[in-house]
Amino acid sequence: MEYRKERIDRGIKARTEDIYALFSYREMLYLLVPRAIPILVLFAVTLVVGVYWQKVLISTAVFALLALSWDLLTAAGMVSLGQALFFGVGAYLTGILNHYFKLSPLFTIPIATLGGGVVCTLLLLPVLRLRGIYFAMVTLALPLMLVRIIEATKIFGGTEGLSGLSGLPSTRFELYLSIIAVLAVLFFFRRLINTDYGLVLRGIRDNDRSVMRSGINIYWYKAQALFMASAVGAFAGALMTHVYMFVGMPVFEMDYSILPIASAVVGGMGTFAGPMLGAFILVPLSEALRGVGGLRIVIYGLFLVIFTVALPEGIFHYFQRKYHQFERWVKVEK
Amino acid sequence: MFQGTLIYGFVNSVILALLALGFNLTFGISGVANFAYGALYILAAYTAWMLLTWLKINYFLSIVLAVLFTSFIGGLIYRFILLRVRGMPISEVIASFGIGLAILEFFRFLGFVGSEYTLPVFIDGSVSLGGTYIDVQRLLIVGIGVVLVIFLWLFTHYTKTGLAFRGMAQEERTALILGINSDKMATLSLAFGSGLAGVAAITILPLGQVAIEGGYSALLNALAVCIVGGLGSTVGVLVAAVLIGFAQTFTATYIGSHWMMIVSLVAILVILVVKPSGLFGKQKELEERI
Amino acid sequence: MGEGREMKEEAPFLRVSGLTKQFGGVRAVDSVSFDLKKGEILGVIGPNGSGKTTLVNLITGFVKPDTGKVFYQGRDITGMMPHRIADLGIARAFQMVKPFYQLPAFKNLIIPLFSPRVKRLTGGKYGDRDAIAIDLLEEVGFERDSFVPFKIASVLPHGYLKRMELALCLALRPELIILDELFSGLSMAEVASMLPIIEKLMSENLTIIMIEHRLRELFRISNRVIVLNYGKKIAEGLPKEVMESDEVKKAYLGSETE
């Protein structure tokens, strides 16, 4: 007698497809609870914690933004090993606008976000035509090289960076701004990927030739995805610059490239909520493990390997599956 | 000064070529971009150092063991990690990157930081080449580089494994039909590539210090040379190494050493605009993948 | 079949002229030329490896030719990007069907419906893409008013995937369709059930290039046939004529016949 595991959608899952969810409170709750609870918990946490952990949460939100940005690129078939590029470009644009042009954060952040998106898209435009590996290589190389350039030419403050930049009204303000930004991007990207537009992006990832023969210019769509992702990353950088009131070479550091990937891999690639979850796990965790110092990145590296190989679906997928489906053992028919 | 720059430029080119060959070989044969390359590079150096300093093993033996060990680790990485994610480029990149990261930072964690981590040069002293003084080590690098390229050429043209490598590189499906085991080849290609990284490390690093940053630089330089020369093309790598090598050295001499990395960056950007697949790149553009 | 169709004197609908493509030492396509009139069904046959798919790739922009030109409705489309060629109305089916396996069948069709071409032709009003997709699937033989269009592509049998591939082409509202071994891997019954669909396309004045190995069915439908061997065109004409040619027989059978 042999058995196999069978997974079936729960009844309530089927009943909540589309508009039918509005037909009963129970079904609406089924959909709302997993979305509402984390958000409520998040806001509750922001109310109770002290300044130190508020700063940690801001940092978490920033990494979550980078993770979301990474996930969008991956959904469209581009693997970025250099989220630090977007982050750093946004950070420096903000710093430059604030330091040399004396613009206030109200202006520097939006301009740096859009400008960062434009700059990064233009930089990476030539590699969009090539196999994904080139994109990965160039995104890896660019931030590391930009650091050397800044170091050598001493522009934009050189090794010292630009300090004394404007700050934001208060830590609470920064906190709420960053969290709202994360939630906004999360919802936007999730909705986007489920539209027909998102289908095109996913198509480009799975079978780009098929998308091309369907009359769609895949490079244009890839560029759009790249713009959106890099703008989000630039925003993260812009925000951090004003939180720390400083921008310097460290903005291009590997940390900003690796942690988002680790968050996405641990949390669950492709779901957007997963990367965000991953960030909210890994960043506070690494903060708590401050004492361990250098081992931190070793652990990230190992996480990346273990999750990619053994649990590729990530935590979020796992919980999503448990929530939406039930499993049972079924006899194998001959 | 010009003559000196010329000579040092040539040495630099050979160094870059040594760095890039291993990465290029692995990719050309199995299509795996080994982002743990820099880590393996440093691993070889630290292993040699440990054998030499802690176990007091003869230097020559140490470096041979170190290179073999590195090859072995490279093969293991493929066999136990990359094999499971073969075919999914995203996962391949992340996994190899992750393990490379773990290795490098683990060394940092263990405290392998500081100026005592150096490898002695093979032969001390310097010679004069028409008025320019150059370390014997550098000459040895050139010698080893040339020998290596010849060895590789002979290997891939006259040995069974080598021919299998070329077969895989040129046309994987046909190679499979002919009975060449793809996974075994990939494992070997990673082992080989890592071994080359090791050879590069123990040859080049005696010139300076062994440092974690060197791992990232090595990967970066290898990438730059491969991007400019064209992934998968040995000729491309050699030509690119020469171009970038000379450009870097001339820049360092006449403009400033900090600008060396910028040369690599500019080279990458230029090649991306002019011929994105690299000088000799056989990368078919997306459309042409049949 | 279709021998009595009128031949007009304007620029040929499709003109392929001297197309050549070399891969390394192999001439995959060697100076191939032919013309196609609007509404014609052209069969392309030849032994495996004779360059049929490469020819299609050359026409549809997936591969750039070494020399030669392709003219579509008088316009030089040689070396254009594949999406632009598709945008002009040339749709192609792939020999190896690779659908989006985790998506339902009809979702697979959304992408061409999202293209600029379809937007232009429907006057900017997309309507409900899902509904159009289901209609398209029913046109190519998916059972009407059934669950089949909603099934995930990974559970569909090969025959349905082939039909889906055809639907993907039709979604583009093309004027020229290039089918690359549509009937491969199908049983006689499945092929028989697909023939009426092709015949319906013919009646709608669609121009079709069909690469096929199933010669009996192909000869029933096509107006003309060209034969490729080792990249060269070795014969062209009515199906009957072509099959009588000695060179064609040699190409397929390898030696003097009987």
PDB file of N, CA, C and O in Angstrom, chain B residues 223-285:
ATOM      1  N   LEU B 223      35.911  39.449 -13.650  1.00  0.00           N
ATOM      2  CA  LEU B 223      34.676  39.822 -14.339  1.00  0.00           C
ATOM      3  C   LEU B 223      34.944  40.860 -15.419  1.00  0.00           C
ATOM      4  O   LEU B 223      34.461  40.753 -16.542  1.00  0.00           O
ATOM      5  N   ALA B 224      35.728  41.883 -15.037  1.00  0.00           N
ATOM      6  CA  ALA B 224      35.993  42.954 -15.992  1.00  0.00           C
ATOM      7  C   ALA B 224      36.655  42.398 -17.247  1.00  0.00           C
ATOM      8  O   ALA B 224      36.232  42.687 -18.372  1.00  0.00           O
ATOM      9  N   VAL B 225      37.672  41.594 -17.050  1.00  0.00           N
ATOM     10  CA  VAL B 225      38.384  41.046 -18.202  1.00  0.00           C
ATOM     11  C   VAL B 225      37.462  40.159 -19.029  1.00  0.00           C
ATOM     12  O   VAL B 225      37.439  40.233 -20.259  1.00  0.00           O
ATOM     13  N   CYS B 226      36.655  39.340 -18.346  1.00  0.00           N
ATOM     14  CA  CYS B 226      35.767  38.452 -19.092  1.00  0.00           C
ATOM     15  C   CYS B 226      34.679  39.223 -19.826  1.00  0.00           C
ATOM     16  O   CYS B 226      34.307  38.895 -20.941  1.00  0.00           O
ATOM     17  N   ILE B 227      34.163  40.250 -19.202  1.00  0.00           N
ATOM     18  CA  ILE B 227      33.122  41.037 -19.864  1.00  0.00           C
ATOM     19  C   ILE B 227      33.690  41.699 -21.106  1.00  0.00           C
ATOM     20  O   ILE B 227      33.092  41.682 -22.176  1.00  0.00           O
ATOM     21  N   VAL B 228      34.888  42.296 -20.955  1.00  0.00           N
ATOM     22  CA  VAL B 228      35.470  42.986 -22.093  1.00  0.00           C
ATOM     23  C   VAL B 228      35.905  42.008 -23.175  1.00  0.00           C
ATOM     24  O   VAL B 228      35.697  42.240 -24.357  1.00  0.00           O
ATOM     25  N   GLY B 229      36.484  40.911 -22.755  1.00  0.00           N
ATOM     26  CA  GLY B 229      36.979  39.967 -23.750  1.00  0.00           C
ATOM     27  C   GLY B 229      35.890  39.086 -24.335  1.00  0.00           C
ATOM     28  O   GLY B 229      35.992  38.632 -25.457  1.00  0.00           O
ATOM     29  N   GLY B 230      34.851  38.867 -23.546  1.00  0.00           N
ATOM     30  CA  GLY B 230      33.789  37.998 -24.034  1.00  0.00           C
ATOM     31  C   GLY B 230      33.808  36.679 -23.288  1.00  0.00           C
ATOM     32  O   GLY B 230      34.733  35.902 -23.419  1.00  0.00           O
ATOM     33  N   LEU B 231      32.775  36.452 -22.513  1.00  0.00           N
ATOM     34  CA  LEU B 231      32.700  35.226 -21.717  1.00  0.00           C
ATOM     35  C   LEU B 231      32.776  34.001 -22.605  1.00  0.00           C
ATOM     36  O   LEU B 231      32.035  33.864 -23.561  1.00  0.00           O
ATOM     37  N   GLY B 232      33.672  33.116 -22.260  1.00  0.00           N
ATOM     38  CA  GLY B 232      33.753  31.873 -23.009  1.00  0.00           C
ATOM     39  C   GLY B 232      34.861  31.859 -24.037  1.00  0.00           C
ATOM     40  O   GLY B 232      35.191  30.824 -24.579  1.00  0.00           O
ATOM     41  N   SER B 233      35.442  33.004 -24.290  1.00  0.00           N
ATOM     42  CA  SER B 233      36.472  33.036 -25.317  1.00  0.00           C
ATOM     43  C   SER B 233      37.847  33.240 -24.699  1.00  0.00           C
ATOM     44  O   SER B 233      38.112  34.270 -24.093  1.00  0.00           O
ATOM     45  N   THR B 234      38.707  32.257 -24.847  1.00  0.00           N
ATOM     46  CA  THR B 234      40.054  32.376 -24.266  1.00  0.00           C
ATOM     47  C   THR B 234      40.834  33.484 -24.946  1.00  0.00           C
ATOM     48  O   THR B 234      41.510  34.281 -24.295  1.00  0.00           O
ATOM     49  N   VAL B 235      40.714  33.544 -26.255  1.00  0.00           N
ATOM     50  CA  VAL B 235      41.420  34.604 -26.995  1.00  0.00           C
ATOM     51  C   VAL B 235      40.959  35.959 -26.493  1.00  0.00           C
ATOM     52  O   VAL B 235      41.754  36.862 -26.244  1.00  0.00           O
ATOM     53  N   GLY B 236      39.655  36.079 -26.325  1.00  0.00           N
ATOM     54  CA  GLY B 236      39.094  37.339 -25.855  1.00  0.00           C
ATOM     55  C   GLY B 236      39.675  37.733 -24.511  1.00  0.00           C
ATOM     56  O   GLY B 236      40.039  38.894 -24.292  1.00  0.00           O
ATOM     57  N   VAL B 237      39.757  36.756 -23.615  1.00  0.00           N
ATOM     58  CA  VAL B 237      40.297  37.038 -22.288  1.00  0.00           C
ATOM     59  C   VAL B 237      41.738  37.531 -22.391  1.00  0.00           C
ATOM     60  O   VAL B 237      42.127  38.512 -21.762  1.00  0.00           O
ATOM     61  N   LEU B 238      42.510  36.869 -23.213  1.00  0.00           N
ATOM     62  CA  LEU B 238      43.908  37.276 -23.342  1.00  0.00           C
ATOM     63  C   LEU B 238      44.022  38.686 -23.921  1.00  0.00           C
ATOM     64  O   LEU B 238      44.771  39.524 -23.398  1.00  0.00           O
ATOM     65  N   VAL B 239      43.269  38.933 -24.970  1.00  0.00           N
ATOM     66  CA  VAL B 239      43.317  40.268 -25.581  1.00  0.00           C
ATOM     67  C   VAL B 239      42.849  41.319 -24.594  1.00  0.00           C
ATOM     68  O   VAL B 239      43.481  42.373 -24.418  1.00  0.00           O
ATOM     69  N   ALA B 240      41.738  41.042 -23.927  1.00  0.00           N
ATOM     70  CA  ALA B 240      41.202  42.009 -22.967  1.00  0.00           C
ATOM     71  C   ALA B 240      42.195  42.252 -21.841  1.00  0.00           C
ATOM     72  O   ALA B 240      42.375  43.380 -21.390  1.00  0.00           O
ATOM     73  N   ALA B 241      42.835  41.171 -21.392  1.00  0.00           N
ATOM     74  CA  ALA B 241      43.811  41.316 -20.314  1.00  0.00           C
ATOM     75  C   ALA B 241      44.934  42.254 -20.745  1.00  0.00           C
ATOM     76  O   ALA B 241      45.378  43.117 -19.981  1.00  0.00           O
ATOM     77  N   VAL B 242      45.377  42.087 -21.974  1.00  0.00           N
ATOM     78  CA  VAL B 242      46.441  42.960 -22.475  1.00  0.00           C
ATOM     79  C   VAL B 242      45.977  44.410 -22.517  1.00  0.00           C
ATOM     80  O   VAL B 242      46.630  45.323 -22.019  1.00  0.00           O
ATOM     81  N   LEU B 243      44.800  44.602 -23.106  1.00  0.00           N
ATOM     82  CA  LEU B 243      44.285  45.969 -23.227  1.00  0.00           C
ATOM     83  C   LEU B 243      44.132  46.630 -21.861  1.00  0.00           C
ATOM     84  O   LEU B 243      44.629  47.730 -21.613  1.00  0.00           O
ATOM     85  N   ILE B 244      43.411  45.936 -20.983  1.00  0.00           N
ATOM     86  CA  ILE B 244      43.141  46.529 -19.687  1.00  0.00           C
ATOM     87  C   ILE B 244      44.426  46.632 -18.870  1.00  0.00           C
ATOM     88  O   ILE B 244      44.667  47.627 -18.184  1.00  0.00           O
ATOM     89  N   GLY B 245      45.275  45.611 -18.972  1.00  0.00           N
ATOM     90  CA  GLY B 245      46.515  45.605 -18.216  1.00  0.00           C
ATOM     91  C   GLY B 245      47.379  46.814 -18.543  1.00  0.00           C
ATOM     92  O   GLY B 245      47.830  47.542 -17.653  1.00  0.00           O
ATOM     93  N   PHE B 246      47.590  47.021 -19.823  1.00  0.00           N
ATOM     94  CA  PHE B 246      48.395  48.177 -20.221  1.00  0.00           C
ATOM     95  C   PHE B 246      47.707  49.483 -19.858  1.00  0.00           C
ATOM     96  O   PHE B 246      48.340  50.406 -19.341  1.00  0.00           O
ATOM     97  N   ALA B 247      46.413  49.531 -20.110  1.00  0.00           N
ATOM     98  CA  ALA B 247      45.689  50.767 -19.794  1.00  0.00           C
ATOM     99  C   ALA B 247      45.823  51.099 -18.315  1.00  0.00           C
ATOM    100  O   ALA B 247      46.072  52.244 -17.936  1.00  0.00           O
ATOM    101  N   GLN B 248      45.675  50.074 -17.475  1.00  0.00           N
ATOM    102  CA  GLN B 248      45.773  50.305 -16.041  1.00  0.00           C
ATOM    103  C   GLN B 248      47.147  50.814 -15.641  1.00  0.00           C
ATOM    104  O   GLN B 248      47.288  51.775 -14.895  1.00  0.00           O
ATOM    105  N   THR B 249      48.174  50.145 -16.154  1.00  0.00           N
ATOM    106  CA  THR B 249      49.530  50.518 -15.751  1.00  0.00           C
ATOM    107  C   THR B 249      49.890  51.911 -16.235  1.00  0.00           C
ATOM    108  O   THR B 249      50.487  52.700 -15.496  1.00  0.00           O
ATOM    109  N   PHE B 250      49.539  52.204 -17.468  1.00  0.00           N
ATOM    110  CA  PHE B 250      49.835  53.541 -17.968  1.00  0.00           C
ATOM    111  C   PHE B 250      49.092  54.598 -17.163  1.00  0.00           C
ATOM    112  O   PHE B 250      49.614  55.664 -16.868  1.00  0.00           O
ATOM    113  N   THR B 251      47.861  54.276 -16.831  1.00  0.00           N
ATOM    114  CA  THR B 251      47.094  55.217 -16.023  1.00  0.00           C
ATOM    115  C   THR B 251      47.760  55.413 -14.667  1.00  0.00           C
ATOM    116  O   THR B 251      47.911  56.534 -14.173  1.00  0.00           O
ATOM    117  N   ALA B 252      48.189  54.311 -14.076  1.00  0.00           N
ATOM    118  CA  ALA B 252      48.805  54.404 -12.758  1.00  0.00           C
ATOM    119  C   ALA B 252      50.081  55.240 -12.801  1.00  0.00           C
ATOM    120  O   ALA B 252      50.338  56.050 -11.917  1.00  0.00           O
ATOM    121  N   THR B 253      50.857  55.059 -13.838  1.00  0.00           N
ATOM    122  CA  THR B 253      52.116  55.781 -13.930  1.00  0.00           C
ATOM    123  C   THR B 253      51.916  57.252 -14.236  1.00  0.00           C
ATOM    124  O   THR B 253      52.514  58.124 -13.610  1.00  0.00           O
ATOM    125  N   TYR B 254      51.074  57.523 -15.199  1.00  0.00           N
ATOM    126  CA  TYR B 254      50.993  58.895 -15.673  1.00  0.00           C
ATOM    127  C   TYR B 254      49.871  59.717 -15.061  1.00  0.00           C
ATOM    128  O   TYR B 254      49.857  60.922 -15.164  1.00  0.00           O
ATOM    129  N   ILE B 255      48.914  59.055 -14.459  1.00  0.00           N
ATOM    130  CA  ILE B 255      47.836  59.848 -13.879  1.00  0.00           C
ATOM    131  C   ILE B 255      47.766  59.656 -12.355  1.00  0.00           C
ATOM    132  O   ILE B 255      47.793  60.596 -11.596  1.00  0.00           O
ATOM    133  N   GLY B 256      47.704  58.423 -11.951  1.00  0.00           N
ATOM    134  CA  GLY B 256      47.619  58.212 -10.502  1.00  0.00           C
ATOM    135  C   GLY B 256      47.105  56.813 -10.239  1.00  0.00           C
ATOM    136  O   GLY B 256      46.248  56.324 -10.949  1.00  0.00           O
ATOM    137  N   SER B 257      47.644  56.164  -9.219  1.00  0.00           N
ATOM    138  CA  SER B 257      47.288  54.754  -9.040  1.00  0.00           C
ATOM    139  C   SER B 257      45.839  54.536  -8.641  1.00  0.00           C
ATOM    140  O   SER B 257      45.273  53.490  -8.881  1.00  0.00           O
ATOM    141  N   HIS B 258      45.231  55.552  -8.016  1.00  0.00           N
ATOM    142  CA  HIS B 258      43.835  55.384  -7.618  1.00  0.00           C
ATOM    143  C   HIS B 258      42.924  55.177  -8.816  1.00  0.00           C
ATOM    144  O   HIS B 258      41.828  54.655  -8.690  1.00  0.00           O
ATOM    145  N   TRP B 259      43.372  55.640  -9.960  1.00  0.00           N
ATOM    146  CA  TRP B 259      42.513  55.624 -11.123  1.00  0.00           C
ATOM    147  C   TRP B 259      42.493  54.280 -11.835  1.00  0.00           C
ATOM    148  O   TRP B 259      41.795  54.094 -12.822  1.00  0.00           O
ATOM    149  N   MET B 260      43.265  53.338 -11.327  1.00  0.00           N
ATOM    150  CA  MET B 260      43.362  52.067 -12.034  1.00  0.00           C
ATOM    151  C   MET B 260      42.024  51.365 -12.182  1.00  0.00           C
ATOM    152  O   MET B 260      41.673  50.864 -13.241  1.00  0.00           O
ATOM    153  N   MET B 261      41.267  51.367 -11.093  1.00  0.00           N
ATOM    154  CA  MET B 261      39.974  50.682 -11.161  1.00  0.00           C
ATOM    155  C   MET B 261      39.042  51.359 -12.148  1.00  0.00           C
ATOM    156  O   MET B 261      38.177  50.739 -12.766  1.00  0.00           O
ATOM    157  N   ILE B 262      39.212  52.652 -12.278  1.00  0.00           N
ATOM    158  CA  ILE B 262      38.332  53.390 -13.170  1.00  0.00           C
ATOM    159  C   ILE B 262      38.539  52.914 -14.597  1.00  0.00           C
ATOM    160  O   ILE B 262      37.600  52.858 -15.388  1.00  0.00           O
ATOM    161  N   VAL B 263      39.800  52.568 -14.878  1.00  0.00           N
ATOM    162  CA  VAL B 263      40.080  52.053 -16.218  1.00  0.00           C
ATOM    163  C   VAL B 263      39.217  50.830 -16.499  1.00  0.00           C
ATOM    164  O   VAL B 263      38.592  50.717 -17.555  1.00  0.00           O
ATOM    165  N   SER B 264      39.183  49.932 -15.520  1.00  0.00           N
ATOM    166  CA  SER B 264      38.364  48.734 -15.713  1.00  0.00           C
ATOM    167  C   SER B 264      36.913  49.110 -15.932  1.00  0.00           C
ATOM    168  O   SER B 264      36.243  48.566 -16.804  1.00  0.00           O
ATOM    169  N   LEU B 265      36.444  50.033 -15.123  1.00  0.00           N
ATOM    170  CA  LEU B 265      35.038  50.436 -15.236  1.00  0.00           C
ATOM    171  C   LEU B 265      34.772  51.042 -16.611  1.00  0.00           C
ATOM    172  O   LEU B 265      33.805  50.699 -17.276  1.00  0.00           O
ATOM    173  N   VAL B 266      35.653  51.943 -17.016  1.00  0.00           N
ATOM    174  CA  VAL B 266      35.458  52.570 -18.316  1.00  0.00           C
ATOM    175  C   VAL B 266      35.480  51.521 -19.412  1.00  0.00           C
ATOM    176  O   VAL B 266      34.665  51.551 -20.335  1.00  0.00           O
ATOM    177  N   ALA B 267      36.414  50.575 -19.279  1.00  0.00           N
ATOM    178  CA  ALA B 267      36.491  49.517 -20.290  1.00  0.00           C
ATOM    179  C   ALA B 267      35.165  48.764 -20.373  1.00  0.00           C
ATOM    180  O   ALA B 267      34.653  48.487 -21.458  1.00  0.00           O
ATOM    181  N   ILE B 268      34.618  48.425 -19.209  1.00  0.00           N
ATOM    182  CA  ILE B 268      33.328  47.711 -19.198  1.00  0.00           C
ATOM    183  C   ILE B 268      32.252  48.544 -19.870  1.00  0.00           C
ATOM    184  O   ILE B 268      31.508  48.074 -20.731  1.00  0.00           O
ATOM    185  N   LEU B 269      32.174  49.824 -19.476  1.00  0.00           N
ATOM    186  CA  LEU B 269      31.118  50.660 -20.029  1.00  0.00           C
ATOM    187  C   LEU B 269      31.267  50.797 -21.543  1.00  0.00           C
ATOM    188  O   LEU B 269      30.293  50.732 -22.284  1.00  0.00           O
ATOM    189  N   VAL B 270      32.516  51.006 -21.990  1.00  0.00           N
ATOM    190  CA  VAL B 270      32.730  51.157 -23.425  1.00  0.00           C
ATOM    191  C   VAL B 270      32.315  49.903 -24.170  1.00  0.00           C
ATOM    192  O   VAL B 270      31.604  49.954 -25.178  1.00  0.00           O
ATOM    193  N   ILE B 271      32.745  48.764 -23.653  1.00  0.00           N
ATOM    194  CA  ILE B 271      32.440  47.510 -24.350  1.00  0.00           C
ATOM    195  C   ILE B 271      30.938  47.266 -24.366  1.00  0.00           C
ATOM    196  O   ILE B 271      30.385  46.764 -25.352  1.00  0.00           O
ATOM    197  N   LEU B 272      30.267  47.680 -23.291  1.00  0.00           N
ATOM    198  CA  LEU B 272      28.823  47.467 -23.248  1.00  0.00           C
ATOM    199  C   LEU B 272      28.111  48.275 -24.311  1.00  0.00           C
ATOM    200  O   LEU B 272      27.086  47.877 -24.839  1.00  0.00           O
ATOM    201  N   VAL B 273      28.657  49.445 -24.603  1.00  0.00           N
ATOM    202  CA  VAL B 273      28.010  50.278 -25.599  1.00  0.00           C
ATOM    203  C   VAL B 273      28.357  49.798 -27.001  1.00  0.00           C
ATOM    204  O   VAL B 273      27.504  49.735 -27.879  1.00  0.00           O
ATOM    205  N   VAL B 274      29.628  49.435 -27.194  1.00  0.00           N
ATOM    206  CA  VAL B 274      30.076  49.095 -28.529  1.00  0.00           C
ATOM    207  C   VAL B 274      29.769  47.656 -28.912  1.00  0.00           C
ATOM    208  O   VAL B 274      29.208  47.383 -29.967  1.00  0.00           O
ATOM    209  N   LYS B 275      30.153  46.722 -28.065  1.00  0.00           N
ATOM    210  CA  LYS B 275      29.882  45.322 -28.388  1.00  0.00           C
ATOM    211  C   LYS B 275      29.630  44.581 -27.083  1.00  0.00           C
ATOM    212  O   LYS B 275      30.548  44.034 -26.497  1.00  0.00           O
ATOM    213  N   PRO B 276      28.391  44.603 -26.642  1.00  0.00           N
ATOM    214  CA  PRO B 276      28.070  44.125 -25.308  1.00  0.00           C
ATOM    215  C   PRO B 276      28.518  42.698 -25.018  1.00  0.00           C
ATOM    216  O   PRO B 276      28.811  42.372 -23.879  1.00  0.00           O
ATOM    217  N   SER B 277      28.600  41.876 -26.033  1.00  0.00           N
ATOM    218  CA  SER B 277      28.957  40.496 -25.705  1.00  0.00           C
ATOM    219  C   SER B 277      30.462  40.316 -25.568  1.00  0.00           C
ATOM    220  O   SER B 277      30.947  39.229 -25.357  1.00  0.00           O
ATOM    221  N   GLY B 278      31.197  41.396 -25.679  1.00  0.00           N
ATOM    222  CA  GLY B 278      32.639  41.309 -25.503  1.00  0.00           C
ATOM    223  C   GLY B 278      33.352  41.284 -26.843  1.00  0.00           C
ATOM    224  O   GLY B 278      32.771  40.997 -27.868  1.00  0.00           O
ATOM    225  N   LEU B 279      34.643  41.568 -26.810  1.00  0.00           N
ATOM    226  CA  LEU B 279      35.416  41.664 -28.049  1.00  0.00           C
ATOM    227  C   LEU B 279      35.302  40.409 -28.897  1.00  0.00           C
ATOM    228  O   LEU B 279      35.073  40.453 -30.087  1.00  0.00           O
ATOM    229  N   PHE B 280      35.511  39.287 -28.233  1.00  0.00           N
ATOM    230  CA  PHE B 280      35.463  38.043 -28.989  1.00  0.00           C
ATOM    231  C   PHE B 280      34.297  37.191 -28.512  1.00  0.00           C
ATOM    232  O   PHE B 280      34.276  35.997 -28.683  1.00  0.00           O
ATOM    233  N   GLY B 281      33.383  37.866 -27.911  1.00  0.00           N
ATOM    234  CA  GLY B 281      32.293  37.148 -27.289  1.00  0.00           C
ATOM    235  C   GLY B 281      31.455  36.391 -28.288  1.00  0.00           C
ATOM    236  O   GLY B 281      31.090  36.902 -29.325  1.00  0.00           O
ATOM    237  N   LYS B 282      31.169  35.136 -27.925  1.00  0.00           N
ATOM    238  CA  LYS B 282      30.315  34.378 -28.808  1.00  0.00           C
ATOM    239  C   LYS B 282      28.902  34.350 -28.248  1.00  0.00           C
ATOM    240  O   LYS B 282      28.080  33.591 -28.682  1.00  0.00           O
ATOM    241  N   GLN B 283      28.681  35.211 -27.255  1.00  0.00           N
ATOM    242  CA  GLN B 283      27.352  35.258 -26.685  1.00  0.00           C
ATOM    243  C   GLN B 283      26.371  35.647 -27.753  1.00  0.00           C
ATOM    244  O   GLN B 283      26.411  36.744 -28.263  1.00  0.00           O
ATOM    245  N   LYS B 284      25.496  34.742 -28.059  1.00  0.00           N
ATOM    246  CA  LYS B 284      24.472  35.132 -29.013  1.00  0.00           C
ATOM    247  C   LYS B 284      23.578  36.120 -28.275  1.00  0.00           C
ATOM    248  O   LYS B 284      23.339  35.983 -27.098  1.00  0.00           O
ATOM    249  N   GLU B 285      23.120  37.125 -28.981  1.00  0.00           N
ATOM    250  CA  GLU B 285      22.172  38.023 -28.349  1.00  0.00           C
ATOM    251  C   GLU B 285      20.953  37.193 -27.981  1.00  0.00           C
ATOM    252  O   GLU B 285      20.772  36.103 -28.451  1.00  0.00           O
TER     253      GLU B 285
END
